[in-house]
PDB file of C-alpha atoms in Angstrom:
ATOM      1  CA  MET A   1       0.933 -25.964 150.958  1.00 42.00           C
ATOM      2  CA  ALA A   2       0.740 -25.231 147.259  1.00 49.00           C
ATOM      3  CA  GLU A   3       0.996 -21.713 145.901  1.00 52.00           C
ATOM      4  CA  ARG A   4      -1.904 -20.342 143.885  1.00 51.00           C
ATOM      5  CA  THR A   5      -0.753 -18.219 140.933  1.00 48.00           C
ATOM      6  CA  GLU A   6      -2.817 -15.993 138.685  1.00 49.00           C
ATOM      7  CA  THR A   7      -2.089 -13.543 135.902  1.00 46.00           C
ATOM      8  CA  VAL A   8      -2.648  -9.952 136.954  1.00 55.00           C
ATOM      9  CA  THR A   9      -5.122  -8.267 134.643  1.00 40.00           C
ATOM     10  CA  GLU A  10      -6.908  -5.878 136.936  1.00 55.00           C
ATOM     11  CA  GLN A  11      -5.882  -2.592 138.511  1.00 71.00           C
ATOM     12  CA  LEU A  12      -3.607  -2.961 141.532  1.00 85.00           C
ATOM     13  CA  ASP A  13      -4.420  -1.516 144.904  1.00 89.00           C
ATOM     14  CA  PRO A  14      -2.512   1.806 145.293  1.00 92.00           C
ATOM     15  CA  GLU A  15      -0.515   0.384 148.214  1.00 94.00           C
ATOM     16  CA  ASP A  16       0.545  -2.610 146.122  1.00 95.00           C
ATOM     17  CA  SER A  17       1.486  -0.299 143.250  1.00 94.00           C
ATOM     18  CA  LYS A  18       3.651   1.616 145.718  1.00 96.00           C
ATOM     19  CA  ILE A  19       5.713  -1.429 146.698  1.00 97.00           C
ATOM     20  CA  VAL A  20       6.193  -2.343 143.020  1.00 97.00           C
ATOM     21  CA  THR A  21       7.511   1.185 142.416  1.00 96.00           C
ATOM     22  CA  LEU A  22       9.804   0.932 145.459  1.00 97.00           C
ATOM     23  CA  ALA A  23      11.136  -2.434 144.278  1.00 98.00           C
ATOM     24  CA  ARG A  24      11.779  -1.068 140.801  1.00 97.00           C
ATOM     25  CA  SER A  25      13.597   1.973 142.224  1.00 97.00           C
ATOM     26  CA  ALA A  26      15.736  -0.184 144.518  1.00 97.00           C
ATOM     27  CA  ARG A  27      16.776  -2.338 141.551  1.00 96.00           C
ATOM     28  CA  ALA A  28      17.544   0.629 139.318  1.00 96.00           C
ATOM     29  CA  ARG A  29      19.521   2.493 141.988  1.00 95.00           C
ATOM     30  CA  ILE A  30      22.415   0.023 141.832  1.00 93.00           C
ATOM     31  CA  GLY A  31      21.640  -1.930 138.680  1.00 94.00           C
ATOM     32  CA  ALA A  32      20.876  -5.100 140.637  1.00 94.00           C
ATOM     33  CA  ALA A  33      19.451  -8.254 139.089  1.00 93.00           C
ATOM     34  CA  GLU A  34      16.380  -7.890 141.304  1.00 97.00           C
ATOM     35  CA  GLY A  35      14.721  -5.314 143.505  1.00 98.00           C
ATOM     36  CA  ALA A  36      12.103  -6.068 146.115  1.00 98.00           C
ATOM     37  CA  ALA A  37       9.859  -4.349 148.610  1.00 98.00           C
ATOM     38  CA  VAL A  38       7.577  -5.550 151.380  1.00 98.00           C
ATOM     39  CA  ARG A  39       4.848  -3.849 153.399  1.00 98.00           C
ATOM     40  CA  ASP A  40       4.423  -4.866 157.026  1.00 98.00           C
ATOM     41  CA  THR A  41       1.176  -5.055 158.966  1.00 97.00           C
ATOM     42  CA  ASP A  42       1.717  -1.507 160.263  1.00 96.00           C
ATOM     43  CA  GLY A  43       1.996  -0.161 156.691  1.00 97.00           C
ATOM     44  CA  ARG A  44       5.766   0.408 156.809  1.00 98.00           C
ATOM     45  CA  THR A  45       7.766  -0.508 153.716  1.00 98.00           C
ATOM     46  CA  TYR A  46      11.218  -2.035 153.327  1.00 98.00           C
ATOM     47  CA  THR A  47      13.299  -2.565 150.202  1.00 98.00           C
ATOM     48  CA  GLY A  48      16.195  -4.749 149.175  1.00 98.00           C
ATOM     49  CA  CYS A  49      18.359  -5.703 146.209  1.00 97.00           C
ATOM     50  CA  THR A  50      20.165  -8.851 145.205  1.00 96.00           C
ATOM     51  CA  VAL A  51      23.363  -9.462 147.219  1.00 96.00           C
ATOM     52  CA  ARG A  52      26.122 -11.412 145.483  1.00 94.00           C
ATOM     53  CA  LEU A  53      29.224 -11.571 147.640  1.00 95.00           C
ATOM     54  CA  THR A  54      31.663 -14.432 147.867  1.00 98.00           C
ATOM     55  CA  ALA A  55      30.536 -15.200 151.409  1.00 98.00           C
ATOM     56  CA  LEU A  56      26.885 -14.105 151.177  1.00 97.00           C
ATOM     57  CA  ARG A  57      24.183 -14.591 148.564  1.00 96.00           C
ATOM     58  CA  LEU A  58      20.665 -13.288 149.129  1.00 97.00           C
ATOM     59  CA  THR A  59      17.768 -12.575 146.840  1.00 97.00           C
ATOM     60  CA  ALA A  60      16.275  -9.108 146.868  1.00 98.00           C
ATOM     61  CA  LEU A  61      13.138 -10.394 148.593  1.00 98.00           C
ATOM     62  CA  GLN A  62      15.174 -12.137 151.297  1.00 98.00           C
ATOM     63  CA  VAL A  63      16.953  -8.819 151.966  1.00 98.00           C
ATOM     64  CA  ALA A  64      13.656  -6.911 152.146  1.00 98.00           C
ATOM     65  CA  VAL A  65      12.145  -9.486 154.531  1.00 98.00           C
ATOM     66  CA  ALA A  66      15.291  -9.492 156.696  1.00 98.00           C
ATOM     67  CA  THR A  67      15.221  -5.691 156.839  1.00 98.00           C
ATOM     68  CA  ALA A  68      11.572  -5.758 157.917  1.00 98.00           C
ATOM     69  CA  VAL A  69      12.213  -8.372 160.600  1.00 98.00           C
ATOM     70  CA  SER A  70      15.310  -6.564 161.886  1.00 98.00           C
ATOM     71  CA  SER A  71      13.159  -3.426 162.176  1.00 97.00           C
ATOM     72  CA  GLY A  72      10.595  -5.216 164.334  1.00 97.00           C
ATOM     73  CA  ALA A  73       7.967  -6.234 161.778  1.00 97.00           C
ATOM     74  CA  GLU A  74       5.923  -9.165 163.026  1.00 94.00           C
ATOM     75  CA  GLY A  75       3.944  -9.763 159.845  1.00 96.00           C
ATOM     76  CA  LEU A  76       3.697  -8.780 156.191  1.00 98.00           C
ATOM     77  CA  GLU A  77       0.744  -7.598 154.118  1.00 97.00           C
ATOM     78  CA  ALA A  78       2.348  -7.853 150.667  1.00 97.00           C
ATOM     79  CA  ALA A  79       5.614  -8.285 148.784  1.00 98.00           C
ATOM     80  CA  ALA A  80       6.830  -7.306 145.322  1.00 98.00           C
ATOM     81  CA  VAL A  81       9.813  -8.386 143.244  1.00 98.00           C
ATOM     82  CA  VAL A  82      11.025  -6.693 140.073  1.00 97.00           C
ATOM     83  CA  THR A  83      12.993  -9.189 138.018  1.00 96.00           C
ATOM     84  CA  GLU A  84      13.522 -10.477 134.520  1.00 95.00           C
ATOM     85  CA  ALA A  85      13.301 -14.039 135.854  1.00 95.00           C
ATOM     86  CA  GLY A  86      10.290 -16.137 134.936  1.00 94.00           C
ATOM     87  CA  GLU A  87       9.415 -16.782 138.577  1.00 95.00           C
ATOM     88  CA  VAL A  88      10.171 -15.622 142.092  1.00 96.00           C
ATOM     89  CA  ASP A  89      12.776 -17.806 143.798  1.00 94.00           C
ATOM     90  CA  ALA A  90      11.172 -20.419 146.085  1.00 95.00           C
ATOM     91  CA  ASP A  91      13.407 -19.478 149.045  1.00 95.00           C
ATOM     92  CA  SER A  92      12.291 -15.861 148.652  1.00 96.00           C
ATOM     93  CA  VAL A  93       8.631 -16.838 148.768  1.00 96.00           C
ATOM     94  CA  ALA A  94       9.360 -19.068 151.782  1.00 96.00           C
ATOM     95  CA  ALA A  95      10.782 -16.048 153.644  1.00 97.00           C
ATOM     96  CA  VAL A  96       7.531 -14.142 153.037  1.00 97.00           C
ATOM     97  CA  ARG A  97       5.388 -17.156 153.965  1.00 96.00           C
ATOM     98  CA  GLU A  98       7.147 -17.488 157.301  1.00 96.00           C
ATOM     99  CA  LEU A  99       5.661 -14.119 158.277  1.00 96.00           C
ATOM    100  CA  ALA A 100       2.436 -14.194 156.270  1.00 95.00           C
ATOM    101  CA  SER A 101       0.974 -17.388 154.865  1.00 94.00           C
ATOM    102  CA  THR A 102      -1.392 -15.672 152.423  1.00 93.00           C
ATOM    103  CA  ALA A 103       0.248 -12.321 151.630  1.00 95.00           C
ATOM    104  CA  PRO A 104       0.344 -11.623 147.902  1.00 95.00           C
ATOM    105  CA  VAL A 105       3.739 -11.832 146.220  1.00 97.00           C
ATOM    106  CA  LEU A 106       3.767  -9.703 143.073  1.00 97.00           C
ATOM    107  CA  ARG A 107       6.287 -10.317 140.287  1.00 97.00           C
ATOM    108  CA  ALA A 108       6.927  -7.462 137.887  1.00 96.00           C
ATOM    109  CA  GLY A 109       9.213  -7.093 134.907  1.00 95.00           C
ATOM    110  CA  GLY A 110      11.832  -4.389 134.596  1.00 92.00           C
ATOM    111  CA  ASP A 111       9.197  -1.990 133.272  1.00 92.00           C
ATOM    112  CA  GLY A 112       7.259  -2.322 136.531  1.00 92.00           C
ATOM    113  CA  GLU A 113       4.315  -4.120 134.937  1.00 93.00           C
ATOM    114  CA  VAL A 114       3.021  -6.837 137.242  1.00 94.00           C
ATOM    115  CA  VAL A 115       2.930 -10.139 135.403  1.00 93.00           C
ATOM    116  CA  GLU A 116       2.139 -12.515 138.261  1.00 92.00           C
ATOM    117  CA  LEU A 117       0.423 -12.556 141.625  1.00 91.00           C
ATOM    118  CA  SER A 118       0.958 -15.506 143.975  1.00 89.00           C
ATOM    119  CA  ARG A 119      -0.882 -16.148 147.222  1.00 85.00           C
ATOM    120  CA  GLY A 120      -0.296 -18.861 149.756  1.00 74.00           C
ATOM    121  CA  ALA A 121      -2.840 -21.614 149.941  1.00 64.00           C
TER     122      ALA A 121
END
């Protein structure tokens, strides 16, 4: 299924703003390339940062999704990534889509401003 992408020009839902803030804080805490946060269907939030080890490489969003799943989350409502990259990594989006085919994936720059919103088709 193709992703539908739109530029974010309207006010975010307060809960979506919260996960952008959490993702930005996670990134800043350790100076990671990316920070991410997800909200599960019970309203719980999980964060993650880029992992770059010799034996393990994960994107921030993959870490956040793995943390949610390992905590018992069965679905996701939304995800956010704070990055300087021009797009969210396809494998990261695939991790979200495995739990929620239409959950919004927000991409924000380092300043926390959301520049893209993707939804599954």
